[in-house]
mmCIF file of C-alpha atoms and ligand atoms in Angstrom:
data_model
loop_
_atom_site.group_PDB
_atom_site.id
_atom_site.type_symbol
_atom_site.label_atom_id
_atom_site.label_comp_id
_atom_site.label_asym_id
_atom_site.label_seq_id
_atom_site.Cartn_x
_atom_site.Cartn_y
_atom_site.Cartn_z
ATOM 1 C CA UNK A 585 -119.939 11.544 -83.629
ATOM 2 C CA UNK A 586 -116.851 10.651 -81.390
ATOM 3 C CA UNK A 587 -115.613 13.866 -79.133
ATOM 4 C CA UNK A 588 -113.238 15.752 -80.998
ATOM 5 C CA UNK A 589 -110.628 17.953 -79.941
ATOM 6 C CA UNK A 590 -112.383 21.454 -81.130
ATOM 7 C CA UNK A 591 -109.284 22.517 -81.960
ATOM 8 C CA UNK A 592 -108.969 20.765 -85.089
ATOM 9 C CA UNK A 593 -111.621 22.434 -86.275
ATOM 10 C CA UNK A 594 -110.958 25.664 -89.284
ATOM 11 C CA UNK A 595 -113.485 28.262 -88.538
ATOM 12 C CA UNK A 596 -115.372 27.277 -91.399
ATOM 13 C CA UNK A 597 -115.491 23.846 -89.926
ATOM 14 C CA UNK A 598 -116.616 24.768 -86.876
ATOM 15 C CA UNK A 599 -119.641 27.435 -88.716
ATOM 16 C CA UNK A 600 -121.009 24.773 -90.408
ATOM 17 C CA UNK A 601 -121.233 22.460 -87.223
ATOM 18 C CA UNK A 602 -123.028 25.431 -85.073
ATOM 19 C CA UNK A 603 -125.420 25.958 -88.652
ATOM 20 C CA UNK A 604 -126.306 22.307 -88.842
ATOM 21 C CA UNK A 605 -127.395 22.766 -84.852
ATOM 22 C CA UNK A 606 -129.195 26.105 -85.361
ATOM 23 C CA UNK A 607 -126.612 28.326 -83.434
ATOM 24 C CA UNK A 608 -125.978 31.732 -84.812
ATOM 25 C CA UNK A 609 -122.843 32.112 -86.829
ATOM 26 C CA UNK A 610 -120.917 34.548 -84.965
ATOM 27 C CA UNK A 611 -120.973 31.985 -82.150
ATOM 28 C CA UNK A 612 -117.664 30.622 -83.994
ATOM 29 C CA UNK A 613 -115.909 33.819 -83.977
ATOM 30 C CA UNK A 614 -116.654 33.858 -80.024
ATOM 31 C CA UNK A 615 -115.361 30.174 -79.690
ATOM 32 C CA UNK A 616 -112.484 31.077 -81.834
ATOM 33 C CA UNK A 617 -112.276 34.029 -79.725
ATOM 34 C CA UNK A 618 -112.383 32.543 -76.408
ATOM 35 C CA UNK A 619 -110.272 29.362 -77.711
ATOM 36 C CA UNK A 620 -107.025 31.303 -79.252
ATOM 37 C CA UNK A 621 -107.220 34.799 -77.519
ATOM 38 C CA UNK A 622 -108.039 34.072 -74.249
ATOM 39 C CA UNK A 623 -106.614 31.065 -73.538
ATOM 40 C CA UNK A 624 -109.679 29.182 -72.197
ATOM 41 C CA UNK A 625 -109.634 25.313 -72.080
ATOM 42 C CA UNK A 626 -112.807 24.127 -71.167
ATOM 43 C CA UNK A 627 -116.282 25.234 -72.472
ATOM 44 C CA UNK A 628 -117.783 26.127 -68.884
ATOM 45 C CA UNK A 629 -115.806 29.295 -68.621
ATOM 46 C CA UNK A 630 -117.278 30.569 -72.102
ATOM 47 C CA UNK A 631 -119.528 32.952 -70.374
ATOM 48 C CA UNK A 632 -120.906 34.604 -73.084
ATOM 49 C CA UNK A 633 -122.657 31.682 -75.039
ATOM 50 C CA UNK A 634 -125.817 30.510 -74.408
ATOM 51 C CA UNK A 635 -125.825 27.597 -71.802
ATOM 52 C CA UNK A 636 -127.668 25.139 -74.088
ATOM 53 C CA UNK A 637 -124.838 25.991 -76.550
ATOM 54 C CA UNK A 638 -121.967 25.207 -74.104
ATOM 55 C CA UNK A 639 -124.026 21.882 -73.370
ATOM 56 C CA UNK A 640 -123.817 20.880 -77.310
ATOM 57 C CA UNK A 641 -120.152 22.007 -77.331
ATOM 58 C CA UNK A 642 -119.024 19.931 -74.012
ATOM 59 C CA UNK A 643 -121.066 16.830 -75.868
ATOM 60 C CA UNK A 644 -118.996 16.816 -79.494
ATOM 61 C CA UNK A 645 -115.495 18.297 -78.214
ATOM 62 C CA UNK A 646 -112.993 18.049 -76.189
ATOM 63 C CA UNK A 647 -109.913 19.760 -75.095
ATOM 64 C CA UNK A 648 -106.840 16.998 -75.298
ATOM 65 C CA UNK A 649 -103.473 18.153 -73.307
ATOM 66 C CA UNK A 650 -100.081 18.299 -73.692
ATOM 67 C CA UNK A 651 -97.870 17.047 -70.843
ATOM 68 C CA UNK A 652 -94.669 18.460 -70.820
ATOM 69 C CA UNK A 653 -92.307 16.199 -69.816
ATOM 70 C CA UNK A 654 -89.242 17.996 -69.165
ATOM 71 C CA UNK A 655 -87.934 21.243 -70.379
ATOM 72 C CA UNK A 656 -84.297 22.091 -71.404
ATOM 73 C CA UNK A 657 -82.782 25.971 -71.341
ATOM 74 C CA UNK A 658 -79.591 26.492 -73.359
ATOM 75 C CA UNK A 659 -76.975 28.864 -71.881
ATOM 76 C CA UNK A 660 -78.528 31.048 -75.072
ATOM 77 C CA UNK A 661 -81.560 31.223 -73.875
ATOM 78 C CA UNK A 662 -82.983 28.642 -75.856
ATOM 79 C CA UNK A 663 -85.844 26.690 -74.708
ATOM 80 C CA UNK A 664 -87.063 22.885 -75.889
ATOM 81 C CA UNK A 665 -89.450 21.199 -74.098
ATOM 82 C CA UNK A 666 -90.614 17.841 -74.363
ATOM 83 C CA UNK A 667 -94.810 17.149 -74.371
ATOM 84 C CA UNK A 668 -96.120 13.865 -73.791
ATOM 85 C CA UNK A 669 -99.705 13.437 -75.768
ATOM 86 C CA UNK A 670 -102.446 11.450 -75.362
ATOM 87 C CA UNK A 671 -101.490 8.394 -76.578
ATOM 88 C CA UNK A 672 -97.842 8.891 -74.864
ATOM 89 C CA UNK A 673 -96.086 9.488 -77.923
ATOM 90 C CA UNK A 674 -93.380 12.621 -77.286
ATOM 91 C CA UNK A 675 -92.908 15.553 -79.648
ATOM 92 C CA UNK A 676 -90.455 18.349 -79.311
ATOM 93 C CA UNK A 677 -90.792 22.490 -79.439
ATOM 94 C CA UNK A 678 -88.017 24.935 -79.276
ATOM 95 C CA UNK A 679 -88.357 28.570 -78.259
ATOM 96 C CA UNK A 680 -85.814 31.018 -79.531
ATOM 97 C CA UNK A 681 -85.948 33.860 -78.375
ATOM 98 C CA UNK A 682 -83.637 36.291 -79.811
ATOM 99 C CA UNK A 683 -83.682 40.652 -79.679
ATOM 100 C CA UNK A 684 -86.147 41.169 -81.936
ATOM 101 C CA UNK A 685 -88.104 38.085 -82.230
ATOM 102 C CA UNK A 686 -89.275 35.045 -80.694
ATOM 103 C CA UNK A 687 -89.487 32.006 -82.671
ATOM 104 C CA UNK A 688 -91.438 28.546 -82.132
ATOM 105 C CA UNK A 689 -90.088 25.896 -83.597
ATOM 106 C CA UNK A 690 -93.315 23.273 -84.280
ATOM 107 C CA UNK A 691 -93.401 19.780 -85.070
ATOM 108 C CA UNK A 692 -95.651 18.129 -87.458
ATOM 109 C CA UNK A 693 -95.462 14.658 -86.724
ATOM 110 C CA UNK A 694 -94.153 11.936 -84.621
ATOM 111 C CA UNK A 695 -90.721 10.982 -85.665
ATOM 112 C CA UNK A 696 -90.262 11.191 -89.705
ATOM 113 C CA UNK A 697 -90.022 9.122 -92.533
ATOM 114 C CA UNK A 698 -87.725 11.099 -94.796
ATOM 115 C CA UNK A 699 -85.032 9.006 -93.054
ATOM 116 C CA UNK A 700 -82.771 12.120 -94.407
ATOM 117 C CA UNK A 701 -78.719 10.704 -93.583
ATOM 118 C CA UNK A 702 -77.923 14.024 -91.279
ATOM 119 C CA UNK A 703 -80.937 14.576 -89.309
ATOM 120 C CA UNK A 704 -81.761 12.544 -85.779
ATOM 121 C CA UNK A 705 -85.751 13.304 -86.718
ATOM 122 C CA UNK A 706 -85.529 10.279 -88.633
ATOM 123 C CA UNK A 707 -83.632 8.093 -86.765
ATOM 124 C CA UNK A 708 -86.408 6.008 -84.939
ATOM 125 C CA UNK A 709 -88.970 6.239 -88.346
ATOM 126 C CA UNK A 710 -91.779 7.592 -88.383
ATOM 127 C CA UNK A 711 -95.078 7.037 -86.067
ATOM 128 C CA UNK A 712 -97.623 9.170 -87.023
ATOM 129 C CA UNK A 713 -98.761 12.660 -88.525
ATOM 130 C CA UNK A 714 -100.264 15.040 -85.512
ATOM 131 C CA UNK A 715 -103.208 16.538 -85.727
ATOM 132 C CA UNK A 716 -104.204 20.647 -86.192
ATOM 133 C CA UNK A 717 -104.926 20.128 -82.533
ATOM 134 C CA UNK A 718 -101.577 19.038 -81.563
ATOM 135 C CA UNK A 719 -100.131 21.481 -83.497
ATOM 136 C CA UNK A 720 -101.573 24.589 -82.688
ATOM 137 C CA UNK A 721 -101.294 23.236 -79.156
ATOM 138 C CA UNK A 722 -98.240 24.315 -79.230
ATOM 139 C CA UNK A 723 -98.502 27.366 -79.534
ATOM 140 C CA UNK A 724 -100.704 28.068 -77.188
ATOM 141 C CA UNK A 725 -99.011 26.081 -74.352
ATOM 142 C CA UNK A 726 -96.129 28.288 -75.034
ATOM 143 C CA UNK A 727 -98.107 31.404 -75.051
ATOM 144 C CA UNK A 728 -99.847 30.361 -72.600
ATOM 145 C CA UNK A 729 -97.185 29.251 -69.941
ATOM 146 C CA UNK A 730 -93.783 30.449 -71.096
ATOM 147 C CA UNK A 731 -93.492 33.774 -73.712
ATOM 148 C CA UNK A 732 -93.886 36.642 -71.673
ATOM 149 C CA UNK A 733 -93.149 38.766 -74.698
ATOM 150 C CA UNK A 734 -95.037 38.555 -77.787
ATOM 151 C CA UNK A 735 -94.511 35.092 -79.991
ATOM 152 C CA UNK A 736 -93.734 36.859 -83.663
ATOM 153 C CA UNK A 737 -92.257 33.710 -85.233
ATOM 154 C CA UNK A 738 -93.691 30.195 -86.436
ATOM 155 C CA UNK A 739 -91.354 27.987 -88.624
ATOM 156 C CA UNK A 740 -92.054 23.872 -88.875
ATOM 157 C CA UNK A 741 -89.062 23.001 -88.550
ATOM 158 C CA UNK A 742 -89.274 20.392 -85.624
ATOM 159 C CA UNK A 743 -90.020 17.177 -86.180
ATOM 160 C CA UNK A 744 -91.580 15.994 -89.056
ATOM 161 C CA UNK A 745 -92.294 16.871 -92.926
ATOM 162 C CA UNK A 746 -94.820 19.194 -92.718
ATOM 163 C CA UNK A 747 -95.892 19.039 -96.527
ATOM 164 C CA UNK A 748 -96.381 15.091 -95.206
ATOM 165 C CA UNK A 749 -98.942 16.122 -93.389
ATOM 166 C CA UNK A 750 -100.228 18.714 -95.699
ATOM 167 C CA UNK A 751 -103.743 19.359 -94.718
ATOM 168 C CA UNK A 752 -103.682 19.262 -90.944
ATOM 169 C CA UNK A 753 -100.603 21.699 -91.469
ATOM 170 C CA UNK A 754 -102.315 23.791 -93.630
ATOM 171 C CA UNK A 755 -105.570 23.766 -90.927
ATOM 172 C CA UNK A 756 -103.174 25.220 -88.244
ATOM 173 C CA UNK A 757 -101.803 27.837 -90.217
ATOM 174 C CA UNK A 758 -104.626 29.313 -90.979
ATOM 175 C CA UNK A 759 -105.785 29.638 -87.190
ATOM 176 C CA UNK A 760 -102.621 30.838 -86.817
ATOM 177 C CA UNK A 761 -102.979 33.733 -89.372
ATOM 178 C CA UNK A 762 -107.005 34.076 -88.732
ATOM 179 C CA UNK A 763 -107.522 37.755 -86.685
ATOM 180 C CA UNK A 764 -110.035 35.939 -84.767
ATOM 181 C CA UNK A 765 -107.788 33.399 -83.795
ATOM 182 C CA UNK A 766 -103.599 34.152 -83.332
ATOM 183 C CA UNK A 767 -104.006 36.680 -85.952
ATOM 184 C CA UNK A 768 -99.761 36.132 -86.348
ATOM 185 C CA UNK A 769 -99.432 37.289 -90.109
ATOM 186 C CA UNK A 770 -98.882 34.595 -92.550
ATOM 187 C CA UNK A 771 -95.394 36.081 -93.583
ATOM 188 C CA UNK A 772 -94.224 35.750 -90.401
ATOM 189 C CA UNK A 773 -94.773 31.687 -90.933
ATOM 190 C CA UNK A 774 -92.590 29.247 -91.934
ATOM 191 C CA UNK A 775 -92.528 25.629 -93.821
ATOM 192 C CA UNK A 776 -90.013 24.115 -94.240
ATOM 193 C CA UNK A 777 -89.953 20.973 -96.425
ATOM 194 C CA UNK A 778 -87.074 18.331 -97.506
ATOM 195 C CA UNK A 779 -88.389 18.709 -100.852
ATOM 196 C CA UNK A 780 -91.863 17.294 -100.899
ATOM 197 C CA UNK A 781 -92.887 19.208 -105.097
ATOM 198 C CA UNK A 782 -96.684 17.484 -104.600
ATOM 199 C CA UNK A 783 -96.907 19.856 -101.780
ATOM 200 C CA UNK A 784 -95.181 23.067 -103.188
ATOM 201 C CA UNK A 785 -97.607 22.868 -105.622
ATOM 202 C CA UNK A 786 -100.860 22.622 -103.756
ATOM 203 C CA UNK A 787 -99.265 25.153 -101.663
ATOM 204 C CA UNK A 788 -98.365 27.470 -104.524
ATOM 205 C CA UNK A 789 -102.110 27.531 -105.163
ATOM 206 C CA UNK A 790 -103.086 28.555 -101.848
ATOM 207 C CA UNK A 791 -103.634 32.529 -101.919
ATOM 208 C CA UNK A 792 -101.258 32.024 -98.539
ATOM 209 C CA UNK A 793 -98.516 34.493 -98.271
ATOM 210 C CA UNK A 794 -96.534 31.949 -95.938
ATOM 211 C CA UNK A 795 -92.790 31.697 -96.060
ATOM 212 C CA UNK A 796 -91.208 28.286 -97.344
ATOM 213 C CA UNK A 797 -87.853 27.140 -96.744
ATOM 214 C CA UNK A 798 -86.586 24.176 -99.199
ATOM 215 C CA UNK A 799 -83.880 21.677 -97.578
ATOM 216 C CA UNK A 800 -81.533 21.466 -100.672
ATOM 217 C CA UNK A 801 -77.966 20.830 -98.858
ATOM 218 C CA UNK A 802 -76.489 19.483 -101.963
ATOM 219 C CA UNK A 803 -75.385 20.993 -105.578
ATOM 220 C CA UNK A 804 -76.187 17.715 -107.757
ATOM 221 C CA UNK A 805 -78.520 14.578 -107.809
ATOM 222 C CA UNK A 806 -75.785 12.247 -106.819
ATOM 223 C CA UNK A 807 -74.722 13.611 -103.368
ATOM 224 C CA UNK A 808 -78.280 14.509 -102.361
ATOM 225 C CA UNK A 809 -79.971 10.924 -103.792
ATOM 226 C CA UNK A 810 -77.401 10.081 -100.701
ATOM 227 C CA UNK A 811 -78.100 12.340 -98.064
ATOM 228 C CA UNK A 812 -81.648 12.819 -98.718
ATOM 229 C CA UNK A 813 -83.443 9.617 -99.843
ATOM 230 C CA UNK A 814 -86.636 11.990 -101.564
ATOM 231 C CA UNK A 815 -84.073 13.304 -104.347
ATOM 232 C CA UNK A 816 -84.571 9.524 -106.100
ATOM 233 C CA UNK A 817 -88.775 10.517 -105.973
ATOM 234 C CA UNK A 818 -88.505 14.211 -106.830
ATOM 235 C CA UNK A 819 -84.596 15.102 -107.972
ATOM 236 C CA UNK A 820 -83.011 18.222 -107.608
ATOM 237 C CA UNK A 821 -83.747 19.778 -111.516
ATOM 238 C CA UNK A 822 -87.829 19.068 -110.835
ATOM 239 C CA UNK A 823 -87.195 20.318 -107.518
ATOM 240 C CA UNK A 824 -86.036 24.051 -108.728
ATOM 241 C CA UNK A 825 -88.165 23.527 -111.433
ATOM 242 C CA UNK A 826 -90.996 23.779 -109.412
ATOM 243 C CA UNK A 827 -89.604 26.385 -106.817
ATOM 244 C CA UNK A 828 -89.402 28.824 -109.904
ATOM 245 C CA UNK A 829 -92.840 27.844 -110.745
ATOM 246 C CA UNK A 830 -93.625 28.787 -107.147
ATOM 247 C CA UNK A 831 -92.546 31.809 -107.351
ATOM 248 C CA UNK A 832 -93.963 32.781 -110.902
ATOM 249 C CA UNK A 833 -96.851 32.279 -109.055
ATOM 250 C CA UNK A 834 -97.228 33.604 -106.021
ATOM 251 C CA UNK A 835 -94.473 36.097 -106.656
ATOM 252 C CA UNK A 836 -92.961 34.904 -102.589
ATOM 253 C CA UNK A 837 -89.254 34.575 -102.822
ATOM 254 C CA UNK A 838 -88.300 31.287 -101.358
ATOM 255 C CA UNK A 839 -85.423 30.247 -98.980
ATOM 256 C CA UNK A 840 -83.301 27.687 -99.858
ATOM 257 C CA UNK A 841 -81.468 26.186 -96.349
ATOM 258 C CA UNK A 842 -77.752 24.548 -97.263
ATOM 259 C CA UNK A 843 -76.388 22.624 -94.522
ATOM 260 C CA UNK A 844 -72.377 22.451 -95.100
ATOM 261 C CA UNK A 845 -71.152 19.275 -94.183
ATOM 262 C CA UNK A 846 -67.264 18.694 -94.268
ATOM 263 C CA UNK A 847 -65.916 17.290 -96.897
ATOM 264 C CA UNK A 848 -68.957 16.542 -98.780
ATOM 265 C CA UNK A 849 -70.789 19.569 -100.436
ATOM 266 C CA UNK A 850 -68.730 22.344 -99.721
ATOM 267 C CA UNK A 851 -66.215 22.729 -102.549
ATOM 268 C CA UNK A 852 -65.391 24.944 -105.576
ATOM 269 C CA UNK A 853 -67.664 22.531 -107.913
ATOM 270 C CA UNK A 854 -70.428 22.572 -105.487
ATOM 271 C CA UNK A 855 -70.422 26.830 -106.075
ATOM 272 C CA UNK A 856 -70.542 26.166 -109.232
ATOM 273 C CA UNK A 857 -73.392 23.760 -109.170
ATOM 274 C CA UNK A 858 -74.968 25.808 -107.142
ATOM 275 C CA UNK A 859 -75.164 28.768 -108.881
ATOM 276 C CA UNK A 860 -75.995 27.648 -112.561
ATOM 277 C CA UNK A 861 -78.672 25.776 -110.634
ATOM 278 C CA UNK A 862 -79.992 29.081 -109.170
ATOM 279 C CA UNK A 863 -79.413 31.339 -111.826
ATOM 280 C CA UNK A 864 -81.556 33.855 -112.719
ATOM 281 C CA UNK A 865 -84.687 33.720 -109.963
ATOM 282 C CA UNK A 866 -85.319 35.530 -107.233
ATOM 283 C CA UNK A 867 -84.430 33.717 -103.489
ATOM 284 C CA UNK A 868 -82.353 33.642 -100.326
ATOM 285 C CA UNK A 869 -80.045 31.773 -99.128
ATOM 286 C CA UNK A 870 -79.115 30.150 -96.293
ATOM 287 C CA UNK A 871 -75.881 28.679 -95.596
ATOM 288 C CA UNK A 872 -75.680 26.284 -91.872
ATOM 289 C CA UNK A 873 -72.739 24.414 -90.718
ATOM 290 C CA UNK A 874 -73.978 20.686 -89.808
ATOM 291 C CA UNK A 875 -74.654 19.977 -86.515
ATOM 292 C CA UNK A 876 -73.015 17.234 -85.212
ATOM 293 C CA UNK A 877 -75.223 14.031 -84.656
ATOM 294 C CA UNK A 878 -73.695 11.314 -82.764
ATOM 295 C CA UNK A 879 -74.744 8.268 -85.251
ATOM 296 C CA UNK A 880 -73.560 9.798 -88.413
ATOM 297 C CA UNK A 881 -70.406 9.954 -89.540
ATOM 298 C CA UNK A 882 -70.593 13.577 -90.858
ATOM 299 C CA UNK A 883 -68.839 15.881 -89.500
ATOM 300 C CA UNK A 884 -69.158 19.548 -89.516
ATOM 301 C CA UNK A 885 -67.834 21.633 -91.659
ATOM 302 C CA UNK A 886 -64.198 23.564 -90.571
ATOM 303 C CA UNK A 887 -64.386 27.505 -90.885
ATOM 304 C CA UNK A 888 -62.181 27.614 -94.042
ATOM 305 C CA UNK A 889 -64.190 25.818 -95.845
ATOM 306 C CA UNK A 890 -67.717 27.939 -95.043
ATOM 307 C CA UNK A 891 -65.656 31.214 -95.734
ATOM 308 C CA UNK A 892 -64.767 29.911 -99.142
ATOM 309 C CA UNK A 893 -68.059 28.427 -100.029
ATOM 310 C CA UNK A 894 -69.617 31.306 -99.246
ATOM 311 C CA UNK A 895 -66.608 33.528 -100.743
ATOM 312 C CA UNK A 896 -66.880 31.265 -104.273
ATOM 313 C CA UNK A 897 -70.932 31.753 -104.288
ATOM 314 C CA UNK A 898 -70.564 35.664 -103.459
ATOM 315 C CA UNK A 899 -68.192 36.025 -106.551
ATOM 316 C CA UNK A 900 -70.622 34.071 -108.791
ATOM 317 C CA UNK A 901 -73.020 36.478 -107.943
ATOM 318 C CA UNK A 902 -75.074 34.388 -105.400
ATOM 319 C CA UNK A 903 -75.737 36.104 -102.048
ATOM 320 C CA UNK A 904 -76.157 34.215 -98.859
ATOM 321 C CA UNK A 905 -76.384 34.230 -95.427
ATOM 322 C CA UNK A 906 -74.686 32.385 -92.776
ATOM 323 C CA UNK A 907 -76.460 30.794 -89.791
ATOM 324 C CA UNK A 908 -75.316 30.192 -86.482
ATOM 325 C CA UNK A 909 -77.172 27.519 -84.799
ATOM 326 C CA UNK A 910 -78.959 27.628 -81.506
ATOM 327 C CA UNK A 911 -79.437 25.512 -78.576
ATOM 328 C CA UNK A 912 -76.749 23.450 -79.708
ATOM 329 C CA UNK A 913 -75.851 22.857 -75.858
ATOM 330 C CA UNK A 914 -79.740 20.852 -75.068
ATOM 331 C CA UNK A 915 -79.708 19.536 -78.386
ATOM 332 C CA UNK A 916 -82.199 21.652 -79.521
ATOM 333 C CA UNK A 917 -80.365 22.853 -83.075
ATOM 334 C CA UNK A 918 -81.770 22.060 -86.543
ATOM 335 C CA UNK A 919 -81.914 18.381 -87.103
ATOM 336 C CA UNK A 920 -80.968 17.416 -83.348
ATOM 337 C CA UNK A 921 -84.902 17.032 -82.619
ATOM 338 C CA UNK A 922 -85.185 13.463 -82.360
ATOM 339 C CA UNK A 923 -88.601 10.929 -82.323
ATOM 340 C CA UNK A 924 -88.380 10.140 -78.296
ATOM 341 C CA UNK A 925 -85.873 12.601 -77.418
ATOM 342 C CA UNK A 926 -83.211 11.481 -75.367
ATOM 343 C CA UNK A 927 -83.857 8.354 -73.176
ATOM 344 C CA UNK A 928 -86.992 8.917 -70.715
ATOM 345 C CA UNK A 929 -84.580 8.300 -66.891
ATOM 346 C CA UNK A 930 -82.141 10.780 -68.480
ATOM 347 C CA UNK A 931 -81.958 12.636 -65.306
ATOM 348 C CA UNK A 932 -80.560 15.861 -66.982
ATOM 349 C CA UNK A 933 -83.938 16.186 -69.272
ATOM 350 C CA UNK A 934 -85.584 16.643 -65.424
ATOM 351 C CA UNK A 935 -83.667 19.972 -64.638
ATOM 352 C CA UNK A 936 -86.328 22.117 -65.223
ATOM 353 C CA UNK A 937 -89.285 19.932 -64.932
ATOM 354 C CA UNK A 938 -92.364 21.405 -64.210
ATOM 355 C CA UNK A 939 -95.555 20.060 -63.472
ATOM 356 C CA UNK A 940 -97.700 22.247 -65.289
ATOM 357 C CA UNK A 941 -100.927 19.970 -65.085
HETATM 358 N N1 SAH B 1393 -88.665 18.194 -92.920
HETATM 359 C C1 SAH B 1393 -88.470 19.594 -93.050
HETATM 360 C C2 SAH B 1393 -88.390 20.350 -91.747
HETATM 361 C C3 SAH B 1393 -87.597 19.805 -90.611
HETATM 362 S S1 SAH B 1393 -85.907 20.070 -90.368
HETATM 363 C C4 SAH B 1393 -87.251 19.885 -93.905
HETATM 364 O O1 SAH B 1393 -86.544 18.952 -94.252
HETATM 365 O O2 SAH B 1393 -87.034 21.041 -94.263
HETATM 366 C C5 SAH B 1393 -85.503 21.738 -90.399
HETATM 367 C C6 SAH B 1393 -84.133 21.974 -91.051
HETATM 368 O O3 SAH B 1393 -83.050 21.388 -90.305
HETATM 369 C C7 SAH B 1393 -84.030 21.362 -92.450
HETATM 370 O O4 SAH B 1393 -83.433 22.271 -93.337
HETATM 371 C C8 SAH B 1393 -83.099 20.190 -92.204
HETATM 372 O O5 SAH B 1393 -82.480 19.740 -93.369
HETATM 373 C C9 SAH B 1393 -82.132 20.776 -91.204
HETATM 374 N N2 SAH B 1393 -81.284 19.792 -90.531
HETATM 375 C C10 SAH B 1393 -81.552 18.496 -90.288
HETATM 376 N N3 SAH B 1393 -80.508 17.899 -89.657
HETATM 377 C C11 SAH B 1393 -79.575 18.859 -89.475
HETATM 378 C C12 SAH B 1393 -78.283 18.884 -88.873
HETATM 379 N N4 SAH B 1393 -77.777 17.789 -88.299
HETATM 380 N N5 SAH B 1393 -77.590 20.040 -88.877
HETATM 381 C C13 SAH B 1393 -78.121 21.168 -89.416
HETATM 382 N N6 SAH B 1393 -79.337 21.219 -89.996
HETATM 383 C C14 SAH B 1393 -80.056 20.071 -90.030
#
């Protein structure tokens, strides 16, 4: 078997690897153990397992690393830094710390190939799907090196579609929820997904008690078939269709992110859309003025128009809430994550460089 990076292995994975070389089982829970709760990145400093077991471990796995590249801080305190991985392709995390959280913002895969018309993620296509490995390295670089406080958050929301790379995804989260790995409760994760149904499904059938965000950012097929090219696979009706279906059967309220772009979805016939789409389940809400992107032609949204959107949907009986974005300043804000960042001799993306290995 070529080395793997052990962190792509589920618990179970990694049980029936030690049982198939006639290790004990609760030698995963002390990998696990020594792996997501105390940091360590090489097998030597596993003191507790038996030497020939280290030996097998350092023969099959490996422990890849990120490079960061450069990190950004926002005059709000939010962070994005830039990793380099092992075959030099560069993916993007933001930190957002706020009062009484801190959030990671993960990505799921190199660039994206949702090409949705709004979001830089998609710009440059899409390259590749990263591993559990790459993803849960995130997290523990950043809890690692940066959080002082306690990480409480996890939404994908970086780069990537994460229900397009559904089962490496679904690999990290569970490390992330296991108590013998993060142990960060499964509620307190988020996916977020342009509208991907094949995945809502499988994920509905999960026994996971994740959060899901849907991208809908648009009242009827016609303006979403051209903002988000996925509406002409899985339109807007099958969309909700399966969201209440979701819900019937996990009984987890979903949250439905709007982005208000001027001129374009934001109107008295949108609310109206809107809610007679929505009627009668039970979900939040979230309304997001665009960010600006500098090769799109939207533009975002003026404040009349968000009070009255939100004014029409609050008289139709649909609550919502309105977000303000983050991190606009180092383009770290929804959507401004892009497949190679900004260009590599950008001098600014050097400010806080730090050489961390
Ligand atoms: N592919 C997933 C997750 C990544 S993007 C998804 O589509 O949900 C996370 C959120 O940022 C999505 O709701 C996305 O639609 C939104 N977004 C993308 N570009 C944006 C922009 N320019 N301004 C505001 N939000 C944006």
């Amino acid at each position: 078997m070529k080395k793997q990076d052990i962190r792509n292995f589920s618990q179970e994975d990694l049980l029936r690897f030690l049982q198939g070389k006639n290790q004990k089982a609760f030698n995963a829970t002390q990998i696990f153990s020594w792996i997501y709760k105390k940091g360590a990145e090489d097998f030597d400093s596993m003191s507790d397992l038996s030497l020939e077991l280290r030996q097998i471990l350092k023969k099959n796995f490996y422990f890849s690393k990120l490079i960061v590249e450069a990190i950004k801080e926002s005059r709000d305190g939010t962070k994005k830094i830039l990793f380099k991985l092992e075959d030099s392709s560069l993916i993007e995390t933001v930190l957002i710390p706020s009062k009484e959280r801190n959030t990671i913002c993960l990505s799921s895969q190199v660039g994206c190939r949702f090409s949705c018309k709004f979001c830089a993620s998609g710009i440059k296509g899409f390259k590749r799907n990263l591993s559990t490995a790459e993803i849960v390295s995130q997290v523990l670089f950043v809890k690692k090196y940066f959080f002082n406080v306690q990480l409480t958050h996890i939404v994908f929301m970086g780069t990537g579609e994460p229900l397009d790379n559904y089962e490496n995804v679904l690999r990290a989260v569970r490390i992330f929820n296991s108590t013998y790995a993060l142990n960060i409760g499964a509620r307190r994760i988020t996916i977020s997904t342009s509208g991907v149904i094949s995945g809502i499904k499988k994920l509905a059938k999960e026994n996971l008690q994740v959060e899901i965000s849907v991208s809908l950012h648009a009242s009827d097929n016609k303006i979403r078939n051209n903002i988000m090219p996925i509406n002409k696979k899985y339109p807007l009706q099958d969309l909700i269709r399966a969201c209440r279906q979701y819900f019937l059967l996990t009984k987890r309220q979903i949250t439905f992110e709007y982005i208000l772009i001027h001129n374009l979805n934001c109107t008295l016939d949108d609310a109206k859309r809107l809610s007679f789409l929505l009627k009668g389940f039970d979900f939040k809400l979230n309304l997001i003025p665009y960010n600006k992107i500098a090769e799109f032609n939207f533009e975002p949204p003026i404040k009349l128009e968000v009070l009255f959107f939100q004014n029409q949907l609050s008289k139709m009986g649909i609550k919502s809430t309105l977000r303000l974005p983050r991190g606009t300043d180092i383009n770290a804000a929804c959507g401004q994550l892009r497949f190679y960042a900004e260009t590599k001799n950008n001098t600014n993306l050097r400010e806080l460089h730090t050489n961390f290995r």
